[in-house]
CSV table of C-alpha atoms in Angstrom, one decimal:
chain,number,residue,atom,x,y,z
Z,1,MET,CA,-23.1,-31.4,4.2
Z,2,LEU,CA,-22.2,-31.6,0.5
Z,3,ASP,CA,-24.6,-28.8,-0.3
Z,4,THR,CA,-22.9,-26.6,2.4
Z,5,ALA,CA,-19.5,-27.3,0.9
Z,6,LEU,CA,-20.6,-26.5,-2.7
Z,7,HIS,CA,-22.3,-23.5,-1.5
Z,8,SER,CA,-19.1,-22.2,0.1
Z,9,LEU,CA,-17.1,-23.1,-3.0
Z,10,ALA,CA,-19.6,-21.0,-5.1
Z,11,GLY,CA,-17.7,-17.9,-3.8
Z,12,LEU,CA,-14.3,-19.2,-5.0
Z,13,PRO,CA,-14.3,-17.4,-8.4
Z,14,SER,CA,-15.1,-14.1,-6.7
Z,15,PHE,CA,-12.2,-14.8,-4.2
Z,16,ILE,CA,-9.8,-15.5,-7.0
Z,17,MET,CA,-10.8,-12.4,-9.1
Z,18,TYR,CA,-10.6,-10.1,-6.1
Z,19,PHE,CA,-7.3,-11.6,-4.9
Z,20,VAL,CA,-5.7,-11.3,-8.3
Z,21,LEU,CA,-6.9,-7.7,-8.6
Z,22,SER,CA,-5.5,-6.8,-5.2
Z,23,ALA,CA,-2.2,-8.5,-6.1
Z,24,VAL,CA,-1.9,-6.5,-9.3
Z,25,LEU,CA,-2.8,-3.3,-7.4
Z,26,LEU,CA,-0.2,-4.1,-4.7
Z,27,MET,CA,2.5,-4.7,-7.3
Z,28,ALA,CA,1.6,-1.4,-9.1
Z,29,PHE,CA,1.8,0.4,-5.8
Z,30,ILE,CA,5.2,-1.1,-5.1
Z,31,ARG,CA,6.4,-0.2,-8.5
Z,32,LEU,CA,5.1,3.3,-8.5
Z,33,TYR,CA,6.2,4.2,-4.9
Z,34,SER,CA,9.8,2.8,-5.5
Z,35,TRP,CA,9.8,4.8,-8.7
Z,36,VAL,CA,8.7,8.2,-7.2
Z,37,THR,CA,11.0,7.9,-4.2
Z,38,PRO,CA,14.5,9.2,-4.8
Z,39,HIS,CA,16.1,6.4,-2.9
Z,40,ASP,CA,16.3,2.8,-4.1
Z,41,GLU,CA,14.3,0.9,-1.5
Z,42,PHE,CA,15.2,-2.6,-2.9
Z,43,ALA,CA,18.9,-1.9,-3.0
Z,44,LEU,CA,18.8,-0.3,0.6
Z,45,ILE,CA,17.0,-3.3,1.9
Z,46,ARG,CA,19.4,-5.7,0.2
Z,47,ALA,CA,22.1,-3.6,1.8
Z,48,ASN,CA,20.5,-4.4,5.2
Z,49,ASN,CA,19.3,-0.8,5.8
Z,50,PRO,CA,16.5,-1.1,8.6
Z,51,ALA,CA,15.4,2.4,8.1
Z,52,ALA,CA,14.5,1.8,4.5
Z,53,ALA,CA,12.9,-1.6,5.3
Z,54,VAL,CA,10.6,0.0,8.1
Z,55,ALA,CA,9.7,3.0,5.9
Z,56,PHE,CA,8.8,0.7,2.8
Z,57,ALA,CA,7.0,-1.8,4.9
Z,58,GLY,CA,4.9,1.0,6.4
Z,59,ALA,CA,4.0,2.3,3.0
Z,60,ILE,CA,3.0,-1.2,2.0
Z,61,ILE,CA,0.8,-1.7,5.0
Z,62,GLY,CA,-0.5,1.9,4.6
Z,63,PHE,CA,-1.7,1.0,1.1
Z,64,SER,CA,-2.9,-2.4,2.0
Z,65,LEU,CA,-5.3,-1.2,4.7
Z,66,PRO,CA,-7.5,0.9,2.4
Z,67,LEU,CA,-7.2,-1.7,-0.3
Z,68,SER,CA,-8.7,-4.2,2.2
Z,69,SER,CA,-11.5,-1.8,2.9
Z,70,ALA,CA,-12.1,-1.4,-0.9
Z,71,ILE,CA,-12.4,-5.1,-1.3
Z,72,THR,CA,-14.7,-5.4,1.6
Z,73,HIS,CA,-17.0,-2.5,0.6
Z,74,SER,CA,-16.9,-2.5,-3.2
Z,75,MET,CA,-19.9,-3.5,-5.3
Z,76,SER,CA,-17.8,-4.8,-8.2
Z,77,LEU,CA,-14.3,-5.4,-9.4
Z,78,LEU,CA,-14.3,-2.1,-11.2
Z,79,ASP,CA,-15.5,-0.4,-8.1
Z,80,CYS,CA,-12.7,-2.0,-6.1
Z,81,ALA,CA,-10.1,-1.1,-8.7
Z,82,ILE,CA,-11.2,2.6,-8.7
Z,83,TRP,CA,-10.9,2.8,-4.9
Z,84,GLY,CA,-7.7,0.8,-5.0
Z,85,ALA,CA,-6.3,3.5,-7.4
Z,86,VAL,CA,-7.5,6.1,-4.9
Z,87,ALA,CA,-5.7,4.4,-2.1
Z,88,LEU,CA,-2.5,4.2,-4.2
Z,89,LEU,CA,-2.6,7.9,-5.0
Z,90,VAL,CA,-3.3,8.8,-1.4
Z,91,GLN,CA,-0.4,6.7,-0.1
Z,92,VAL,CA,2.0,8.2,-2.7
Z,93,LEU,CA,1.0,11.7,-1.8
Z,94,THR,CA,1.7,10.7,1.9
Z,95,PHE,CA,5.4,10.3,1.0
Z,96,PHE,CA,5.6,13.8,-0.5
Z,97,VAL,CA,3.8,15.3,2.5
Z,98,SER,CA,6.2,13.4,4.9
Z,99,ARG,CA,9.1,14.7,2.7
Z,100,LEU,CA,7.9,18.3,3.5
Z,101,ALA,CA,7.6,17.6,7.2
Z,102,VAL,CA,11.1,16.0,7.6
Z,103,LYS,CA,14.0,17.8,5.8
Z,104,GLN,CA,16.2,15.4,3.8
Z,105,LEU,CA,13.9,12.4,4.4
Z,106,PRO,CA,15.2,10.3,1.5
Z,107,GLN,CA,18.8,11.0,2.3
Z,108,ARG,CA,18.2,10.3,6.1
Z,109,ILE,CA,16.6,7.0,5.2
Z,110,THR,CA,19.5,6.1,2.8
Z,111,ALA,CA,21.8,6.9,5.7
Z,112,GLY,CA,19.9,4.4,7.9
Z,113,ASP,CA,18.3,7.0,10.3
Z,114,MET,CA,15.8,4.8,12.1
Z,115,ALA,CA,13.9,7.7,13.6
Z,116,VAL,CA,13.0,9.0,10.1
Z,117,GLY,CA,12.2,5.5,8.9
Z,118,ILE,CA,9.8,4.9,11.8
Z,119,PHE,CA,8.3,8.3,11.3
Z,120,SER,CA,7.8,7.7,7.6
Z,121,ALA,CA,6.2,4.2,8.4
Z,122,GLY,CA,4.0,5.7,11.1
Z,123,CYS,CA,2.7,8.4,8.7
Z,124,SER,CA,2.0,5.8,6.1
Z,125,VAL,CA,0.1,3.5,8.3
Z,126,THR,CA,-1.9,6.4,10.0
Z,127,VAL,CA,-3.0,7.8,6.6
Z,128,GLY,CA,-3.7,4.2,5.5
Z,129,MET,CA,-6.0,3.7,8.5
Z,130,LEU,CA,-7.8,7.0,7.9
Z,131,ASN,CA,-8.1,6.2,4.1
Z,132,ALA,CA,-9.6,2.8,5.0
Z,133,ALA,CA,-12.1,4.3,7.3
Z,134,CYS,CA,-13.1,6.8,4.8
Z,135,MET,CA,-14.0,4.0,2.4
Z,136,THR,CA,-16.8,2.7,4.4
Z,137,TYR,CA,-19.4,4.0,2.0
């Protein structure tokens, strides 16, 4: 029984390293995404804007899905970091493509337009799912 417990705990250092890397990548994504969008997600969320909260949550989930796939399928921390960076770039590009599809997307999110917030979140999650599936190398 002790051997089983010790064997299980042998994976703890890898868990910690991948978890820290994923937390750093997630914080980097949140920082970059909130920097490239013309609206201030945090201020809008503090002001109780549900459209901003839904859109931002969708972007975070849309980034986390492929990041999870990268962690699962990577061969090393560097490999995971590279594919995490790819996921980050794809998700940021998704915002710009969504912005082309919906006129005045940032202004409408700022105005609290829930339809646009849900659309933006849906695009982010959908692209994140496709991105994650493509990372099964």
